[in-house]
XYZ file of C-alpha atoms in Angstrom:
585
model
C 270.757 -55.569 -75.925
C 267.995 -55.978 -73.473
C 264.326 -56.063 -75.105
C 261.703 -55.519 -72.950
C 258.172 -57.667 -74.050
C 254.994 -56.660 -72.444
C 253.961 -58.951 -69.727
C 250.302 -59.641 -70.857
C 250.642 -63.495 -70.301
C 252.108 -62.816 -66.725
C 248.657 -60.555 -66.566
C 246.234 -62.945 -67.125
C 247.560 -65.514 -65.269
C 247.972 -62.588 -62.160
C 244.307 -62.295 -62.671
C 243.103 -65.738 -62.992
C 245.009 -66.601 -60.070
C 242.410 -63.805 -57.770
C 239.683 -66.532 -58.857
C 241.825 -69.431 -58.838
C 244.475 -69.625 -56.245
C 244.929 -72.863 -57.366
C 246.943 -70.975 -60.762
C 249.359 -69.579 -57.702
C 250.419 -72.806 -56.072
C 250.128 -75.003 -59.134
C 252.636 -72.435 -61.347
C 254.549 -72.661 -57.860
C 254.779 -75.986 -57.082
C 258.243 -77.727 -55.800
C 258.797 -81.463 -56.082
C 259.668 -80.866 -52.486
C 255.981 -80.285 -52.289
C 254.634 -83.717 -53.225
C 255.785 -86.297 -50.407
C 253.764 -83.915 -47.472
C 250.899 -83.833 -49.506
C 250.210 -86.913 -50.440
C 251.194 -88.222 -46.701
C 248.581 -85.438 -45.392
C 245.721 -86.686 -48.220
C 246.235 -90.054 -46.892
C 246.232 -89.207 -43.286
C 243.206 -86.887 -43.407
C 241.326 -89.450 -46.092
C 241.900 -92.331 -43.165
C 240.325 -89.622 -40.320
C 237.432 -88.158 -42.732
C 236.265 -91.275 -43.554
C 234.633 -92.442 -39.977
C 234.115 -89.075 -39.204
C 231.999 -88.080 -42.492
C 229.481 -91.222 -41.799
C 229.314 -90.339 -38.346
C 228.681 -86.743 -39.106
C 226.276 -87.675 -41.923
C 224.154 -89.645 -39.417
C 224.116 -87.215 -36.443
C 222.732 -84.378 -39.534
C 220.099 -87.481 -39.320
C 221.422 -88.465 -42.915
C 222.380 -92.017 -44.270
C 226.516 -92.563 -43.889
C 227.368 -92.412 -47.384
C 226.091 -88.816 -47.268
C 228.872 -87.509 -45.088
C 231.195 -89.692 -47.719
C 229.433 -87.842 -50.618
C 229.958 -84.651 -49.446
C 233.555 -84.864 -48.916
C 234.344 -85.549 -52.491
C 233.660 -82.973 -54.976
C 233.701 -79.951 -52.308
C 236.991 -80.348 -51.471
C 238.460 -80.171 -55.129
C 236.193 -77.588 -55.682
C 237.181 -75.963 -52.786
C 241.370 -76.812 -53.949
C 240.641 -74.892 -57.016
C 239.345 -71.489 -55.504
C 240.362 -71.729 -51.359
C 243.111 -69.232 -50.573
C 243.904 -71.348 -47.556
C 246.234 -73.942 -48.868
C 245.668 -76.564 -45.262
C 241.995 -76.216 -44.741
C 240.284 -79.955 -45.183
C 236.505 -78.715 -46.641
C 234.107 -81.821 -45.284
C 231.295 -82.052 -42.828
C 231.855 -80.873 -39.706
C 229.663 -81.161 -35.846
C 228.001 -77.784 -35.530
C 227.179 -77.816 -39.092
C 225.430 -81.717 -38.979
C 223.616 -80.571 -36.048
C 222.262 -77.217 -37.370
C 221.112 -79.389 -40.406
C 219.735 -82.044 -38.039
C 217.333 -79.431 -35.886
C 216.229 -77.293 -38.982
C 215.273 -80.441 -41.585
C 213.646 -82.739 -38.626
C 210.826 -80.411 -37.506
C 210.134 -80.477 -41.596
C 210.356 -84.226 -42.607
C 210.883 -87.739 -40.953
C 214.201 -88.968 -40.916
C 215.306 -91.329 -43.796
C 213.168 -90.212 -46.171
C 213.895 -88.971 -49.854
C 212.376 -85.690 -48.512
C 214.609 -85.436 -45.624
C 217.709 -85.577 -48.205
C 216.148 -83.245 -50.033
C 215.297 -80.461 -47.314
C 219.420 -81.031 -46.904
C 220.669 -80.767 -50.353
C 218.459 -77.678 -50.286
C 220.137 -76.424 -47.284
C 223.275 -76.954 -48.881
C 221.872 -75.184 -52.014
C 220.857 -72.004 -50.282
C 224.315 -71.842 -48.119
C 226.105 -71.726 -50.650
C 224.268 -69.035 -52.294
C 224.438 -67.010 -49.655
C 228.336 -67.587 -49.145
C 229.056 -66.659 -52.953
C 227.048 -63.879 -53.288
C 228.269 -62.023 -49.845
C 231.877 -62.836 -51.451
C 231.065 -61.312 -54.443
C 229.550 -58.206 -53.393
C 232.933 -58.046 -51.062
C 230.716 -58.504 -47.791
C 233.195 -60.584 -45.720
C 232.661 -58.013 -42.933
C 229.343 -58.873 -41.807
C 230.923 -62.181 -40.322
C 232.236 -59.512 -37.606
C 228.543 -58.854 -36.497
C 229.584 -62.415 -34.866
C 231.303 -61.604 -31.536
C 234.149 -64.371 -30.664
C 232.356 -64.371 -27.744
C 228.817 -65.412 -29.117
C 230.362 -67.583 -31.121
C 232.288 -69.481 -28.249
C 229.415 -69.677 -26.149
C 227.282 -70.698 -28.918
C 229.404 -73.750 -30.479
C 230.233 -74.922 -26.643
C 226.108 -75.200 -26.009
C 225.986 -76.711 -29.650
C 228.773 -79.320 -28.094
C 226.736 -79.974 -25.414
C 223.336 -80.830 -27.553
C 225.813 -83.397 -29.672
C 227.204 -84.993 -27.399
C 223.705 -85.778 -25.266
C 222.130 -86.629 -28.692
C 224.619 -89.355 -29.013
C 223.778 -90.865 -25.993
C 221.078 -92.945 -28.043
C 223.125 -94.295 -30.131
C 226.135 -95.328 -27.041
C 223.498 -96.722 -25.128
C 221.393 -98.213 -27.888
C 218.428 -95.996 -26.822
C 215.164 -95.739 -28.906
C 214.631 -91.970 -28.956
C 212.600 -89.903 -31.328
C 214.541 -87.099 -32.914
C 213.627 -83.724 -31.412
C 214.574 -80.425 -31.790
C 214.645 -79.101 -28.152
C 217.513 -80.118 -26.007
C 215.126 -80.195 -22.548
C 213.021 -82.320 -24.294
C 215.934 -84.746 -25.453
C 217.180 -84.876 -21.930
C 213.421 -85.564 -20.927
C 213.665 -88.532 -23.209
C 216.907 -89.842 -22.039
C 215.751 -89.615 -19.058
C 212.440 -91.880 -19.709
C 214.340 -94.294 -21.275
C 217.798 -95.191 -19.830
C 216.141 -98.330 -18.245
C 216.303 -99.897 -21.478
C 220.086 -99.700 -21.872
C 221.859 -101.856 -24.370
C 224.825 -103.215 -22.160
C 226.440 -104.913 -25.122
C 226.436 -101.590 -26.931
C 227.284 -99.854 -24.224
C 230.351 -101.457 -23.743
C 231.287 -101.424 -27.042
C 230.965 -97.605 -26.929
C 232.892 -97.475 -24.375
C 235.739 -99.448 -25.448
C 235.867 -97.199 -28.786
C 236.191 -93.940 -26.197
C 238.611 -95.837 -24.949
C 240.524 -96.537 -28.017
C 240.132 -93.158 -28.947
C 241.201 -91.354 -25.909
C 244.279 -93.489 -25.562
C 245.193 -92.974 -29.649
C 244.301 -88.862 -28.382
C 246.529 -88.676 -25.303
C 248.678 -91.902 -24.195
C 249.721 -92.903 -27.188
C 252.224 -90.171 -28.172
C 253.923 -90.209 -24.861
C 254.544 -94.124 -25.171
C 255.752 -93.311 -29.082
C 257.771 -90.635 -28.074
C 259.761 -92.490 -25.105
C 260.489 -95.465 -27.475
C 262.169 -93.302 -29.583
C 259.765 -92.605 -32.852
C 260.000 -88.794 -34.607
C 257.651 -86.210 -34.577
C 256.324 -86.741 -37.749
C 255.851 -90.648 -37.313
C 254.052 -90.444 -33.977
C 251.676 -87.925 -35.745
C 249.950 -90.318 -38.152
C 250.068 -93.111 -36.083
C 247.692 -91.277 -33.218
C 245.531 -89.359 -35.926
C 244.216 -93.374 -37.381
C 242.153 -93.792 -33.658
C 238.887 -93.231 -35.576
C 240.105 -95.512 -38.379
C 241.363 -98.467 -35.851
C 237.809 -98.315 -33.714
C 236.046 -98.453 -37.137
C 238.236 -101.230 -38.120
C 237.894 -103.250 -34.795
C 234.436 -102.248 -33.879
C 232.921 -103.624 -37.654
C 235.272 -107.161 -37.163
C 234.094 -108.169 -33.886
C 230.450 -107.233 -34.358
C 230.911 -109.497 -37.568
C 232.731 -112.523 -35.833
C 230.607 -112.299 -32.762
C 227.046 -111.829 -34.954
C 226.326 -108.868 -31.820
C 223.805 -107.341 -34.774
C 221.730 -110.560 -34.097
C 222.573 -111.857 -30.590
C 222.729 -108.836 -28.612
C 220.724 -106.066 -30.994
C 223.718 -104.040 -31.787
C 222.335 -101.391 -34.132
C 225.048 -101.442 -37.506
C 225.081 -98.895 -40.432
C 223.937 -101.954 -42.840
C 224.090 -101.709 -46.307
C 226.096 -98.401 -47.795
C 225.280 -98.160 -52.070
C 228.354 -98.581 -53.868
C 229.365 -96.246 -56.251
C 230.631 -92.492 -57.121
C 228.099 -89.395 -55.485
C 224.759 -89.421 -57.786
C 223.828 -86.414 -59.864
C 221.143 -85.026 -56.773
C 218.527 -82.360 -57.278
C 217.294 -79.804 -54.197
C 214.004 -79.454 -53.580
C 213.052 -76.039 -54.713
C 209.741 -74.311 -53.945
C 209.065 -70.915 -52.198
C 207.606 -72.652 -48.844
C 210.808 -74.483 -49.068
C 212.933 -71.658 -49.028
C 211.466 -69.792 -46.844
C 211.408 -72.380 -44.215
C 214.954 -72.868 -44.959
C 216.203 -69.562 -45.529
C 217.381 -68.690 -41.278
C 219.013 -71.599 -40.845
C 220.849 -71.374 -44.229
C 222.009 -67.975 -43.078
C 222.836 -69.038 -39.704
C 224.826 -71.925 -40.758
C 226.531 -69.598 -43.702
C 227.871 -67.192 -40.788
C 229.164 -69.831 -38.600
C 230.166 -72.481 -41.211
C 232.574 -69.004 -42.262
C 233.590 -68.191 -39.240
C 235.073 -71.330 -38.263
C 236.769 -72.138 -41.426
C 238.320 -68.614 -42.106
C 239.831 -68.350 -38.456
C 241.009 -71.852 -38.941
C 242.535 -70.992 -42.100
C 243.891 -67.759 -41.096
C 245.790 -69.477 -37.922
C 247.173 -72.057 -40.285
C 247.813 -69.741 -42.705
C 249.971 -67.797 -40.446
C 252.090 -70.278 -39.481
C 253.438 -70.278 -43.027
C 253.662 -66.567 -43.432
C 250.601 -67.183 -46.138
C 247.478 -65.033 -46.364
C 243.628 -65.937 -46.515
C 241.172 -63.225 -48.385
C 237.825 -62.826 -46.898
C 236.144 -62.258 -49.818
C 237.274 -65.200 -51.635
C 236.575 -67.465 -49.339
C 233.275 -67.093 -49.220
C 233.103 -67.480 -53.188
C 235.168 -70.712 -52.305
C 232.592 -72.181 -49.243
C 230.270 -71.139 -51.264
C 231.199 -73.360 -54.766
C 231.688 -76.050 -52.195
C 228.652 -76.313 -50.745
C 226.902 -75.552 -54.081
C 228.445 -78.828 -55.584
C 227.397 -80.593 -52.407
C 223.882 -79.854 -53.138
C 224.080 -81.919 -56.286
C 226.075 -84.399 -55.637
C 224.461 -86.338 -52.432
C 226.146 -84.009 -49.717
C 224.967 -81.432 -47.209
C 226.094 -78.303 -45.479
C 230.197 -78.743 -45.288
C 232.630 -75.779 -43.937
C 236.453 -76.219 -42.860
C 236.823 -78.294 -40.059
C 239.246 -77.357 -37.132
C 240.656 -80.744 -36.175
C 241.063 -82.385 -39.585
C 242.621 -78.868 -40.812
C 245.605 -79.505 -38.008
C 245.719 -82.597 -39.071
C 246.178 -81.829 -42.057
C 248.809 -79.202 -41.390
C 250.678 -81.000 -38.703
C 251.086 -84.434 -41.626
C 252.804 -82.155 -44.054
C 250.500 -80.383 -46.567
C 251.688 -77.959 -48.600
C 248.877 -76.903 -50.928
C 245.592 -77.846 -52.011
C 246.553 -80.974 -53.459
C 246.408 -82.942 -50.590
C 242.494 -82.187 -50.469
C 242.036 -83.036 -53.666
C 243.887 -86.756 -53.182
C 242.071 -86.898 -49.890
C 239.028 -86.865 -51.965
C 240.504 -89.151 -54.496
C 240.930 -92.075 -51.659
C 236.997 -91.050 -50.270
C 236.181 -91.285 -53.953
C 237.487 -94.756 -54.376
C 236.375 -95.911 -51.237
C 232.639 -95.404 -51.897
C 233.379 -97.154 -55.196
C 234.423 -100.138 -54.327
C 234.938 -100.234 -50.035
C 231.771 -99.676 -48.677
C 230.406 -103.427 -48.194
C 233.302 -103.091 -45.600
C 231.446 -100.812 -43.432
C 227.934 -102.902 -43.045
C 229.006 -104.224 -39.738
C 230.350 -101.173 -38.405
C 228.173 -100.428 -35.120
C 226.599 -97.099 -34.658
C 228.023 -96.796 -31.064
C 231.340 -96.578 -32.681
C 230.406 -93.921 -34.424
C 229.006 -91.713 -31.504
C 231.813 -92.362 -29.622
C 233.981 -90.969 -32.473
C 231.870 -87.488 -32.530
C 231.778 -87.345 -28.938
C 235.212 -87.599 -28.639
C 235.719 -85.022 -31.772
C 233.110 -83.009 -30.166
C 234.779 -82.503 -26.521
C 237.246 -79.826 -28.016
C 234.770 -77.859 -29.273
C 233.768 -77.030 -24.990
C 235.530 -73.765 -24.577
C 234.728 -72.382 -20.872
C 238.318 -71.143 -20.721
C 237.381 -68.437 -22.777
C 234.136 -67.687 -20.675
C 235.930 -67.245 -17.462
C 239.086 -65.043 -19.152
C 236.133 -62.523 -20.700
C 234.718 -62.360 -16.996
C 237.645 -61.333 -15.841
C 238.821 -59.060 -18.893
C 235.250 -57.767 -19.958
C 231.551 -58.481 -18.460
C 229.792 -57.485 -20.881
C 231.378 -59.735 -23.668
C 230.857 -62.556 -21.075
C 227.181 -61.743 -21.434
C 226.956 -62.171 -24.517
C 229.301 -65.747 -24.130
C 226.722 -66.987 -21.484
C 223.524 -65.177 -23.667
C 224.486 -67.604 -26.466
C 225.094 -70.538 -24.614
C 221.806 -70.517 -22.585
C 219.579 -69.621 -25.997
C 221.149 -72.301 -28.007
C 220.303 -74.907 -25.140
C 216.939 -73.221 -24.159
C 215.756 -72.105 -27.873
C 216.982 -74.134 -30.608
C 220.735 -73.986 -32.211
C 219.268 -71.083 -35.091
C 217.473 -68.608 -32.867
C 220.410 -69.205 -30.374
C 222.897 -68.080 -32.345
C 221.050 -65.084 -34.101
C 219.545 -64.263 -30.261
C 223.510 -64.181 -29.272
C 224.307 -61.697 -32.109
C 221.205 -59.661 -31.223
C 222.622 -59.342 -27.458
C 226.007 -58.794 -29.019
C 225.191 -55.688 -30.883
C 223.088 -54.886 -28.098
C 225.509 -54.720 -25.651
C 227.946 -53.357 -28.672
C 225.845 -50.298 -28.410
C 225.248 -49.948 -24.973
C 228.884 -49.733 -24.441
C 229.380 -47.043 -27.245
C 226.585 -44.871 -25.990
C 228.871 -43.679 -22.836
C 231.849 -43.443 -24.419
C 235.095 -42.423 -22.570
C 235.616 -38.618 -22.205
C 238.906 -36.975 -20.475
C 239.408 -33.474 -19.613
C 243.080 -33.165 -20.903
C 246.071 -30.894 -20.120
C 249.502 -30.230 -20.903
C 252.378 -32.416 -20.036
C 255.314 -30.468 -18.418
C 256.445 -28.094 -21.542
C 255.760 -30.516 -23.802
C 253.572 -30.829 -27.054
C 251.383 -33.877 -25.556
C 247.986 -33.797 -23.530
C 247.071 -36.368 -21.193
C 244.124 -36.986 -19.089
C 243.736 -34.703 -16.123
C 242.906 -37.742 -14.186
C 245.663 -39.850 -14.537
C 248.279 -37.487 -15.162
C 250.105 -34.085 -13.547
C 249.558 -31.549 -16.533
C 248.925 -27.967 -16.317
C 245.286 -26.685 -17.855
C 244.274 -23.247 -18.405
C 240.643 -22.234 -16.394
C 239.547 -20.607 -19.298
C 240.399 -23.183 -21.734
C 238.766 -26.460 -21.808
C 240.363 -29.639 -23.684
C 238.236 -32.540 -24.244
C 238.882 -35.654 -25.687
C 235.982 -38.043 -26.737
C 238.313 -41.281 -27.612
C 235.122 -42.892 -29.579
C 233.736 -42.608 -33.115
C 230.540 -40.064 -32.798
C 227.123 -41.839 -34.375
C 223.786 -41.010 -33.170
C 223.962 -43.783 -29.784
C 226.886 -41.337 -28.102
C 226.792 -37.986 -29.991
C 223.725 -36.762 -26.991
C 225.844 -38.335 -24.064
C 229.320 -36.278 -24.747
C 226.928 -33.256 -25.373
C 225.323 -33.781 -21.366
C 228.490 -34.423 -20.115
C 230.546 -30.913 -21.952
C 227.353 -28.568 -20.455
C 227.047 -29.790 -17.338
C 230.500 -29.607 -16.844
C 230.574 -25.949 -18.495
C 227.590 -25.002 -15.832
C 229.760 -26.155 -13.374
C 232.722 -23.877 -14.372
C 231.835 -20.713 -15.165
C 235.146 -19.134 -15.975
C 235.591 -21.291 -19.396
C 235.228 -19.651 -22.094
C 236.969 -21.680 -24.732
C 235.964 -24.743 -25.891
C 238.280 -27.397 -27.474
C 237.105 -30.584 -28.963
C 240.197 -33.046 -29.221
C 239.120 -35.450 -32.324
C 242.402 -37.804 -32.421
C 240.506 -41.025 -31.697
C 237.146 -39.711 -33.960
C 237.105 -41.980 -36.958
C 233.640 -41.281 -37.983
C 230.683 -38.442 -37.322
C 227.526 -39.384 -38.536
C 224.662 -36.860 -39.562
C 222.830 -36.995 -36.199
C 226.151 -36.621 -34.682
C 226.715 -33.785 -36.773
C 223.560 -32.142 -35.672
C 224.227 -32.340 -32.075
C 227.363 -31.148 -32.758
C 225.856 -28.003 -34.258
C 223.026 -27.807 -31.521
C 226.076 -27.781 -29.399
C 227.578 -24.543 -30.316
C 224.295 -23.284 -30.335
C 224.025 -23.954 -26.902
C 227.443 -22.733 -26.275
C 226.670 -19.062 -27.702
C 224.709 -17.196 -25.080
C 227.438 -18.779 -22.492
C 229.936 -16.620 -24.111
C 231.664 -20.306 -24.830
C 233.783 -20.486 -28.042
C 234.020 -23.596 -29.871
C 236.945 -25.212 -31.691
C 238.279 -28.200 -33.440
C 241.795 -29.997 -32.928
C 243.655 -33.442 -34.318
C 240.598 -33.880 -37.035
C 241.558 -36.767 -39.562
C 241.525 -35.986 -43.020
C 238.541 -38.305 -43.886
C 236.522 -36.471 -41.305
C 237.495 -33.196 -42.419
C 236.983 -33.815 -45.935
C 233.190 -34.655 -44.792
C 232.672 -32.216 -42.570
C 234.348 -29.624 -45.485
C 231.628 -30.787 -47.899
C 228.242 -30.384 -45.681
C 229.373 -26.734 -45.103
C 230.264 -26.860 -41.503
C 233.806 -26.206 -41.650
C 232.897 -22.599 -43.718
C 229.902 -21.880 -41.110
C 232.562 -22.699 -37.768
C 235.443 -21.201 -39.522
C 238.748 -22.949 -40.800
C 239.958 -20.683 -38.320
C 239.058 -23.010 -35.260
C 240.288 -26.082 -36.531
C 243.700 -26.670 -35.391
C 245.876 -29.433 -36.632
C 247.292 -30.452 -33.142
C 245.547 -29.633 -29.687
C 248.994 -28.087 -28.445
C 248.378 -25.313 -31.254
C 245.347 -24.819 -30.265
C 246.123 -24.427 -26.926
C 249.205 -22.374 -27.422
C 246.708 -19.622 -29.029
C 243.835 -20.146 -26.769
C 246.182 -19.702 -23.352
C 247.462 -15.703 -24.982
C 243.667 -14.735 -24.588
């Protein structure tokens, strides 16, 4: 005998497991599982490291920030991330959004400078939990691709010409305005460091050959896939390595000036505390929401790609909540702004993770590293560390997509080059909310002449095609028109023009058929013109009628009264019933 027992424990753990994904992979876990993750935590631990010190210092932070903030975020982000390969750390655009908002408000290397960041990193991660958990994921698509392309391309630009200073060895002020920094370089690249310079140059050499000569030269002596992978992923960790012994041996810090990180503090991420006042905020506040959209964007259609390739799924929703945890324990435990990062996520994926785990023993290895490893990186020159985001940085230039939207759609490549030139002209805030401004701009603008065909019967069949592009039969008395665009108060005016004018022009029509297939939506002005419409129509002797109307429309349209006052009678449920009827009279 079979006994059937209720399946509240199975319940629960369905419901915890909506707030903590990390109850679905955990209660899912293979041994299988363990051997990619722990080769992917080691991988990406050995890339974050030079990369989250670099990162740090172009936000205009000390190194061990960028170390701090990739500890605690990323378990915290393991526990409630529904993308099991994204690596949550600092990332460029991020560190340079933080950089232009906190040093027009305080002086680098300064306890208030710190703070203005863990504040940042307070307020983003407000933001990020609260829009998950009132379910507003969708505002992220107010964010065109396009603006979003043009605008981190322009962002590459800034951060890769603000780490000139530190590959030439350069004094230049920190500034906020991109002409100005080119001004500066400008003024001062008389006063190059050669001995820096070359060291730069050798660790963009290192780097580039680790990024694209290596793998060949593996791969013709015979090495697997998954062999060559980690071996040209440790570039970063190779130049650090090199880079910090030879400035040591050679004393370049003293000899030739070579600027070095110098002294990192030892030890696990203090307990921090944001600076919290209402100027504060305020100041803060567009920048926290600008770097809340794009810090989203980037991680959810990296984790979404990833997540794809393993037949997995990312919620919205809860990603946000997730970002948004991270970046809240980042503002209390020495870190900044973090968001997933594009190249250590495929890094990540490509080494073998399987789950969230490997974040969470990536952070393990960052963890013990800043308790007993940093002393290792005094030496380690800054120039190294430029050349590492410049080189991390150069993927993030995307005029391929630029010059397919000119040829696909102008007016999205408007809003590609609208971005780019306001980020570079403007700053990397106003240039990214002055690219969603032209974006919904141009949004609306192309939904206020929305495209209308005159439609007609095919052959003897049941389907209606546009007059234009198709040999169909139309009655002269009967006119079909099909409006293939939701009706809102931008268009509802411009289909009204274009049915009287065209209804002047032929006086022998004296039916009028609406075809609403591709009408997901009619808003109340829309409604109103609608009804001023048939008014018009009247003393024309023009009848008016309805055809392919969605249910959700109808239902709405049912409840205002409208359907009564036009009659149910003139609503057909396909536009060759309607026609059928309307051709007899």
């Amino acid at each position: 005998m079979i006994t059937n027992h209720p399946k509240s424990g199975f319940n629960f753990l369905d419901k915890l497991s909506q707030y903590f994904p990390i109850v679905t992979w955990g209660m899912e876990y293979q041994r299988a599982y363990f051997l990619g993750d722990m080769t992917a935590g080691i991988i990406v631990a050995s890339l974050l490291i030079p990369q989250g010190m670099a990162y740090a210092m172009l936000a205009g932070l000390p190194p061990q920030v960028g170390l701090y903030a990739s500890i605690v975020p990323q378990i915290i982000y393991a526990f409630l991330g529904t993308s099991r390969m994204l690596s949550v750390a600092p990332v460029a655009v991020d560190s340079l959004m933080v950089a232009a908002t906190v040093s027009v408000l305080a002086k680098e290397n300064t306890p208030e400078y710190l703070g203005l960041a863990l504040t940042l990193a307070l307020l983003v991660g407000v933001m990020e939990i609260l829009m998950g958990f009132f379910r507003l994921g969708f505002l992220v698509n107010f964010l065109s691709q396009a603006v979003i392309s043009g605008f981190i391309s322009a962002a590459a630009i800034i951060i890769g010409c603000s780490q000139v200073k530190h590959l030439f060895g350069l004094q230049i002020p920190q500034t906020e305005s991109f002409l100005q920094l080119l001004g500066y370089l400008g003024e001062k690249i008389g006063t190059t460091n050669w001995i820096t310079l070359g060291l730069g140059v050798a660790s963009l050499a290192v780097l580039l050959y680790f990024k694209h000569g290596l793998g060949k030269q593996l791969k013709n002596w015979g090495l697997q896939e998954e062999t060559i992978a980690p071996i040209t992923k440790s570039g970063p960790l190779v130049v650090v390595a090199g880079s910090t012994l030879l400035v040591w041996l050679l004393h370049l810090d003293k000899i030739a000036a070579v600027k070095i990180v110098g002294d990192i503090p030892k030890g696990l991420p203090p307990l921090s505390f944001p600076l919290i006042d209402q100027n504060t905020l305020q100041s803060l506040l567009p920048a926290a929401l600008a770097i809340s959209f794009v810090g989203f964007m980037e991680a959810f259609a990296v984790g979404k790609f990833l997540a794809s390739k393993k037949r997995q799924k990312v919620e919205a929703n809860q990603e946000l909540i997730a970002l948004g945890a991270a970046n809240f324990s980042a503002a209390f435990t020495g870190g900044y702004p973090i968001t997933g990062g594009l190249s250590r996520s495929v890094v990540n994926f490509s080494a073998g993770a399987n789950t969230g785990l490997a974040s969470i023993i990536t952070a393990i290895i960052i963890a013990v590293t800043v308790m007993f490893f940093t002393p290792l990186f005094y030496f380690l020159p800054q120039t190294s560390l430029a050349a590492i985001i410049l080189v991390a940085v150069a993927n993030l230039l995307d005029f391929a997509t630029l010059k397919r939207l000119w040829g696909y759609d102008k007016t999205d490549a408007i809003a590609w080059v609208a971005a780019f030139i306001a980020v570079l002209l403007t700053s990397v805030e106003k240039g990214i909310m002055m690219g969603a401004a032209i974006s919904l701009l141009l949004h609306l603008w192309r939904t206020s002449k929305p495209h209308i065909a005159i439609v007609g019967r095919v052959g003897e069949t049941e389907h209606f095609r546009n007059v234009r592009r198709h040999e169909v039969k139309t009655c002269p008395h009967v006119l079909a028109v099909r409006v293939d665009e939701s009706l809102y108060f931008v268009n509802a005016k411009y289909l009204q023009d274009y049915i009287l004018k065209y209804l002047a022009n032929h006086p022998d029509v004296k039916h009028l058929v609406l075809v609403c297939s591709a009408v997901n939506m009619i808003d109340g002005s829309a409604l109103e013109t609608l009804q001023s419409l048939i008014t018009d129509l009247n003393p024309m002797g023009v009848e008016f009628y309805l055809s392919e109307v969605k249910g959700p429309v109808l239902d709405k349209l049912e409840k205002v009264g409208f359907v009564a006052a036009l009659g149910r009678e003139r609503i057909f449920l396909s536009t060759d019933m309607a026609m059928s009827q309307l051709e007899c009279r």
